[in-house]
Amino acid sequence: MKTKILRILENANGYVSGEELSRELGVSRTAIWKNINSLRDDGCVISSVTNRGYRLENIPDFLDKDIISRKLGTSVIGKKIEVLKTVDSTNDEVKRRASKGEPSGLVVAAEEQTRGKGRLGKLWDGQKGGLYFTALIRPELPPSDISSITLAAGYGVCLAIREYTGLDARIKWPNDIIIGNKKVVGMLTEIAAQADMLEYAAIGIGINVNNDCFPDEIKNKATSLCTELGRKIDRNDFFRCVINRLDKVISSFIISMSIDDITSFTKLCATIGKRVSVQRADKPIEGTAREINRSGELIIVDDSGNEYVINSGEVTVQGIY
Ligand code: BTN
């Protein structure tokens, strides 16, 4: 109920009366009033004026594990949530906890990372207002199945963004998320494994949420939800939506990646049908991304009709950063 009220107030241009809210949500005005007070307890500033109603003045922009956990109801991811003010990297923190036996489901988020990690050994320079976190899972899978985890994480976050903001977020295979041709989410999944079984996977996710300025090197390639929407969003509420989606999608992809899962993923994948190139030690591959197969691999066809199966590596997509 609180989330619904918050969304209505966020989208309103000015005051919304208690009567309108109670009509739209099918509950009494007393219920609206109680929920408004509870939102105020969460740190939202909501003004009220007799005969006009309520207006959202400000939403709190600090992560709060109690607010995030409230009514979460996930089966694994988010069973335990920790929010740190600062940490070297949430991936490293989760790996340290995992090596001491932390069970599946822990999510560690941080307002600031001093050594955030990107792919290919690069640093991830997350700006204030973003959402940076790592989820720990211990699936009973062979290490080769890491790609299903990677795809599931990208798909889950993409669905959460679409659902929460209505923005046309798409996946750049395997798991970057873009809006238009700019990156809004980056992910780094790290694993520990025995020869034939994963010990754990640390799924690290960085989402540009309320950050609206970027360093010069990436400012033409990166965007944020706030930049695209033209307003800030409630990070706690959005984070809950992301955790919910990740929990559902990851459980389903891990049980078995069905043809329906692949079809749904493909529909949101911006890479399919585009000209792409992949750096390879011997020679680069250039061609058109044709499809994603049952194992989640990308099939590229070059101009002579040769088919290549790509399961990892950086894919450059024409027209996207
Ligand atoms: C990339 O696009 O290069 C991957 C970026 C991954 C960044 C996230 S932020 C949270 C988590 N902790 C890290 O140190 N990295 C990931």
Coordinates of C-alpha atoms and ligand atoms in Angstrom, one line a residue:
M1 CA 0.0 0.0 0.0
K2 CA 2.8 2.4 1.0
T3 CA 4.6 1.7 -2.2
K4 CA 1.5 2.4 -4.3
I5 CA 0.8 5.7 -2.5
L6 CA 4.4 6.7 -3.0
R7 CA 4.2 6.0 -6.7
I8 CA 1.1 8.0 -7.1
L9 CA 2.6 11.0 -5.2
E10 CA 5.8 10.7 -7.1
N11 CA 4.0 10.9 -10.4
A12 CA 1.6 13.6 -9.4
N13 CA 2.0 17.2 -10.4
G14 CA 1.2 18.8 -7.1
Y15 CA -1.3 17.8 -4.4
V16 CA -3.4 14.6 -4.4
S17 CA -6.4 14.5 -2.1
G18 CA -7.0 11.8 0.4
E19 CA -10.3 11.1 -1.3
E20 CA -8.6 10.5 -4.7
L21 CA -6.0 8.2 -3.1
S22 CA -8.6 6.2 -1.3
R23 CA -10.8 5.9 -4.4
E24 CA -7.8 4.9 -6.6
L25 CA -6.5 2.3 -4.1
G26 CA -9.9 1.1 -2.8
V27 CA -9.1 1.7 0.9
S28 CA -10.5 4.0 3.5
R29 CA -9.1 7.6 4.0
T30 CA -8.0 6.5 7.5
A31 CA -5.9 3.7 5.9
I32 CA -4.4 6.4 3.5
W33 CA -3.6 8.7 6.5
K34 CA -2.0 5.8 8.4
N35 CA 0.2 4.9 5.5
I36 CA 1.2 8.5 4.8
N37 CA 2.4 8.7 8.5
S38 CA 4.3 5.5 8.1
L39 CA 6.0 6.9 4.9
R40 CA 6.9 9.9 7.0
D41 CA 8.4 7.6 9.6
D42 CA 10.5 6.1 6.8
G43 CA 11.9 9.6 6.1
C44 CA 9.7 10.8 3.3
V45 CA 8.7 14.5 3.6
I46 CA 5.0 14.8 2.7
S47 CA 3.2 18.0 3.2
S48 CA -0.6 18.1 3.8
V49 CA -2.9 21.0 3.2
T50 CA -6.6 21.0 4.2
N51 CA -8.9 20.7 1.1
R52 CA -6.0 20.0 -1.2
G53 CA -4.4 16.8 0.1
Y54 CA -0.8 15.4 0.2
R55 CA 2.3 16.4 -1.7
L56 CA 5.6 14.5 -1.8
E57 CA 8.4 17.1 -1.0
N58 CA 11.3 14.7 -0.6
I59 CA 12.2 11.0 -0.4
P60 CA 15.0 9.8 1.8
D61 CA 18.1 8.9 -0.2
F62 CA 19.9 6.7 2.2
L63 CA 19.7 2.9 2.0
D64 CA 18.0 1.4 5.1
K65 CA 18.1 -2.4 5.5
D66 CA 14.9 -2.4 7.6
I67 CA 12.9 -0.5 5.0
I68 CA 14.3 -2.7 2.2
S69 CA 13.6 -6.0 4.1
R70 CA 10.0 -5.0 5.0
K71 CA 7.6 -7.2 3.1
L72 CA 10.4 -8.6 1.0
G73 CA 9.1 -12.2 1.0
T74 CA 11.9 -13.7 -1.2
S75 CA 12.8 -17.4 -0.9
V76 CA 16.7 -17.0 -1.0
I77 CA 18.1 -13.7 -2.1
G78 CA 17.8 -11.1 0.6
K79 CA 17.3 -13.5 3.5
K80 CA 19.9 -11.4 5.1
I81 CA 20.6 -7.8 4.0
E82 CA 23.5 -5.6 5.1
V83 CA 24.0 -2.0 4.2
L84 CA 27.5 -0.6 4.7
K85 CA 28.5 3.0 4.6
T86 CA 31.8 2.2 2.9
V87 CA 33.7 -0.9 1.8
D88 CA 36.5 -1.8 -0.6
S89 CA 34.2 -3.8 -2.9
T90 CA 30.9 -5.5 -2.0
N91 CA 32.1 -8.4 -4.1
D92 CA 35.2 -8.8 -2.0
E93 CA 33.1 -8.4 1.2
V94 CA 30.7 -11.1 0.2
K95 CA 33.6 -13.4 -0.9
R96 CA 35.2 -12.9 2.6
R97 CA 31.9 -13.8 4.2
A98 CA 31.4 -16.8 1.9
S99 CA 34.8 -18.2 2.7
K100 CA 33.8 -18.2 6.4
G101 CA 30.6 -20.2 5.7
E102 CA 27.9 -17.5 5.2
P103 CA 24.8 -19.2 3.7
S104 CA 23.1 -18.5 0.5
G105 CA 21.0 -15.4 0.3
L106 CA 23.2 -12.7 1.9
V107 CA 23.0 -9.3 0.1
V108 CA 25.6 -6.7 1.0
A109 CA 25.1 -3.1 -0.3
A110 CA 27.3 -0.1 0.2
E111 CA 26.8 3.6 -0.2
E112 CA 30.4 3.9 -1.3
Q113 CA 33.1 1.4 -2.6
T114 CA 36.7 2.5 -2.3
R115 CA 37.9 -0.2 -4.8
G116 CA 34.8 -1.2 -6.7
K117 CA 35.6 -3.9 -9.3
G118 CA 34.6 -3.9 -13.0
R119 CA 35.1 -6.6 -15.6
L120 CA 38.5 -7.3 -17.1
G121 CA 40.3 -6.2 -14.0
K122 CA 39.1 -2.6 -14.4
L123 CA 38.0 -0.4 -11.5
W124 CA 34.3 0.5 -11.2
D125 CA 34.0 4.1 -10.2
G126 CA 30.5 4.2 -8.7
Q127 CA 29.1 7.7 -8.0
K128 CA 27.0 8.7 -5.0
G129 CA 23.4 7.9 -5.5
G130 CA 24.0 4.6 -7.3
L131 CA 23.0 1.2 -6.0
Y132 CA 26.0 -1.1 -5.5
F133 CA 25.5 -4.5 -4.0
T134 CA 26.5 -8.2 -4.2
A135 CA 24.3 -11.3 -3.6
L136 CA 25.6 -14.6 -2.5
I137 CA 24.2 -17.8 -3.8
R138 CA 25.3 -21.4 -3.4
P139 CA 23.6 -23.3 -6.2
E140 CA 24.2 -26.9 -6.8
L141 CA 25.6 -26.5 -10.3
P142 CA 28.8 -27.3 -12.2
P143 CA 31.1 -24.3 -12.7
S144 CA 30.3 -24.4 -16.4
D145 CA 26.7 -23.3 -15.6
I146 CA 27.8 -19.9 -14.4
S147 CA 26.3 -18.5 -17.6
S148 CA 22.8 -19.3 -16.5
I149 CA 23.4 -17.3 -13.3
T150 CA 24.9 -14.4 -15.3
L151 CA 21.9 -14.3 -17.7
A152 CA 19.4 -14.6 -14.9
A153 CA 20.9 -11.7 -13.0
G154 CA 20.8 -9.5 -16.1
Y155 CA 17.3 -10.5 -17.0
G156 CA 16.0 -10.0 -13.4
V157 CA 17.5 -6.5 -13.0
C158 CA 16.2 -5.5 -16.5
L159 CA 12.7 -6.6 -15.6
A160 CA 12.9 -4.7 -12.3
I161 CA 13.9 -1.5 -14.0
R162 CA 11.1 -1.9 -16.6
E163 CA 8.6 -2.6 -13.9
Y164 CA 9.6 0.1 -11.5
T165 CA 10.3 2.9 -13.9
G166 CA 8.5 2.0 -17.1
L167 CA 11.8 2.8 -19.0
D168 CA 12.7 0.7 -22.0
A169 CA 15.7 -1.0 -20.4
R170 CA 17.4 -3.7 -22.5
I171 CA 20.1 -6.3 -22.0
K172 CA 23.4 -6.1 -23.8
W173 CA 24.5 -9.7 -23.9
P174 CA 25.4 -11.2 -21.5
N175 CA 24.4 -8.9 -18.7
D176 CA 25.0 -5.2 -19.1
I177 CA 21.8 -3.2 -19.1
I178 CA 21.3 -0.2 -21.4
I179 CA 18.8 2.5 -22.0
G180 CA 18.9 3.9 -25.5
N181 CA 22.6 3.3 -26.3
K182 CA 24.0 4.0 -22.9
K183 CA 24.9 1.7 -20.0
V184 CA 22.9 1.9 -16.8
V185 CA 23.9 -1.3 -15.1
G186 CA 27.2 -3.3 -14.9
M187 CA 27.6 -6.7 -13.4
L188 CA 30.5 -8.8 -12.2
T189 CA 29.9 -12.4 -11.1
E190 CA 32.7 -14.1 -9.3
I191 CA 32.7 -17.8 -8.3
A192 CA 34.6 -20.3 -6.2
A193 CA 34.4 -23.9 -7.2
Q194 CA 35.6 -27.4 -6.7
A195 CA 36.4 -29.4 -9.8
D196 CA 32.8 -30.3 -10.5
M197 CA 30.6 -28.1 -8.3
L198 CA 30.2 -24.4 -7.5
E199 CA 30.9 -23.5 -3.9
Y200 CA 29.3 -20.1 -4.3
A201 CA 28.7 -17.3 -6.8
A202 CA 29.0 -13.6 -5.7
I203 CA 26.8 -11.6 -8.1
G204 CA 27.9 -8.0 -8.0
I205 CA 25.6 -5.4 -9.5
G206 CA 26.1 -1.7 -10.0
I207 CA 23.0 0.3 -11.0
N208 CA 23.2 4.1 -11.8
V209 CA 20.1 5.2 -10.0
N210 CA 20.1 8.8 -8.6
N211 CA 23.6 9.7 -9.8
D212 CA 23.4 12.3 -12.5
C213 CA 26.9 13.2 -13.4
F214 CA 29.6 10.9 -14.6
P215 CA 33.4 11.2 -15.0
D216 CA 34.5 12.6 -18.4
E217 CA 35.7 9.2 -19.7
I218 CA 32.3 7.7 -19.5
K219 CA 29.9 10.5 -19.7
N220 CA 28.9 9.8 -23.3
K221 CA 28.5 6.1 -22.6
A222 CA 26.6 6.1 -19.3
T223 CA 23.2 7.1 -18.0
S224 CA 21.2 6.7 -14.9
L225 CA 17.5 6.0 -14.1
C226 CA 17.2 9.5 -12.7
T227 CA 18.7 11.1 -15.8
E228 CA 16.3 9.1 -18.0
L229 CA 13.2 9.8 -15.9
G230 CA 14.0 13.4 -15.1
R231 CA 13.4 12.8 -11.3
K232 CA 15.0 10.9 -8.4
I233 CA 13.5 7.6 -7.3
D234 CA 13.2 5.9 -3.9
R235 CA 16.3 3.7 -3.8
N236 CA 15.0 1.5 -0.9
D237 CA 11.8 0.8 -2.7
F238 CA 13.5 0.2 -6.0
F239 CA 16.1 -2.1 -4.3
R240 CA 13.3 -4.2 -2.9
C241 CA 11.8 -4.6 -6.4
V242 CA 15.3 -5.6 -7.8
I243 CA 15.8 -8.2 -5.0
N244 CA 12.4 -9.7 -5.6
R245 CA 12.9 -10.0 -9.3
L246 CA 16.4 -11.5 -8.9
D247 CA 15.1 -14.1 -6.4
K248 CA 12.4 -15.3 -8.7
V249 CA 14.4 -15.2 -12.0
I250 CA 17.6 -16.8 -10.5
S251 CA 15.6 -19.7 -8.9
S252 CA 13.8 -20.4 -12.1
F253 CA 16.9 -20.2 -14.4
I254 CA 18.9 -22.3 -12.0
I255 CA 16.4 -25.1 -11.8
S256 CA 16.7 -25.3 -15.6
M257 CA 16.9 -22.6 -18.3
S258 CA 13.8 -23.4 -20.3
I259 CA 13.2 -22.4 -23.9
D260 CA 10.6 -19.9 -22.6
D261 CA 13.3 -18.4 -20.4
I262 CA 15.6 -18.0 -23.4
T263 CA 12.7 -16.5 -25.5
S264 CA 11.9 -14.0 -22.8
F265 CA 15.5 -13.1 -22.4
T266 CA 16.0 -12.7 -26.2
K267 CA 13.0 -10.3 -26.4
L268 CA 14.8 -7.9 -24.1
C269 CA 18.2 -8.4 -25.6
A270 CA 19.4 -5.4 -27.6
T271 CA 22.3 -7.4 -29.1
I272 CA 20.2 -9.7 -31.3
G273 CA 20.1 -8.6 -35.0
K274 CA 22.9 -6.1 -34.6
R275 CA 26.4 -6.0 -36.1
V276 CA 28.9 -7.1 -33.5
S277 CA 32.5 -7.9 -33.1
V278 CA 34.4 -10.0 -30.6
Q279 CA 38.1 -9.8 -29.8
R280 CA 39.8 -13.2 -30.0
A281 CA 43.4 -14.0 -29.5
D282 CA 43.8 -15.5 -33.0
K283 CA 41.5 -13.1 -35.0
P284 CA 38.5 -10.9 -34.2
I285 CA 35.1 -12.1 -35.2
E286 CA 32.8 -9.8 -37.0
G287 CA 29.2 -10.5 -38.0
T288 CA 25.6 -10.3 -37.0
A289 CA 24.3 -11.6 -33.6
R290 CA 21.6 -14.1 -34.6
E291 CA 20.3 -15.7 -31.5
I292 CA 20.9 -17.0 -28.0
N293 CA 21.0 -20.8 -27.8
R294 CA 19.7 -23.2 -25.1
S295 CA 22.9 -22.8 -23.1
G296 CA 22.7 -19.0 -23.1
E297 CA 25.5 -18.6 -25.6
L298 CA 25.5 -16.0 -28.3
I299 CA 25.4 -17.2 -31.9
I300 CA 27.2 -14.9 -34.4
V301 CA 27.1 -15.4 -38.2
D302 CA 29.8 -13.7 -40.2
D303 CA 29.3 -12.4 -43.8
S304 CA 30.5 -15.7 -45.3
G305 CA 27.8 -17.6 -43.3
N306 CA 30.2 -19.1 -40.8
E307 CA 28.6 -19.6 -37.4
Y308 CA 30.4 -18.8 -34.1
V309 CA 29.3 -19.8 -30.6
I310 CA 30.4 -17.2 -28.0
N311 CA 30.1 -18.0 -24.3
S312 CA 32.1 -15.2 -22.8
G313 CA 34.2 -12.2 -23.7
E314 CA 33.6 -8.6 -24.6
V315 CA 31.2 -8.2 -27.4
T316 CA 31.2 -4.8 -29.1
V317 CA 27.7 -3.9 -30.5
Q318 CA 27.5 -1.3 -33.3
G319 CA 25.6 1.8 -32.1
I320 CA 25.8 0.9 -28.4
Y321 CA 28.6 2.6 -26.4
Ligands
BTN1 C1 31.3 -3.9 -15.3 O1 30.4 -3.4 -16.0 O2 32.5 -3.8 -15.6 C2 31.0 -4.6 -14.0 C3 30.7 -3.6 -12.9 C4 30.3 -4.3 -11.6 C5 30.1 -3.2 -10.5 C6 29.5 -3.8 -9.3 S1 29.2 -2.6 -8.1 C7 28.8 -3.8 -6.9 C8 29.8 -4.9 -7.1 N1 31.0 -4.7 -6.3 C9 32.0 -4.5 -7.1 O3 33.2 -4.3 -6.7 N2 31.7 -4.6 -8.4 C10 30.3 -4.9 -8.5

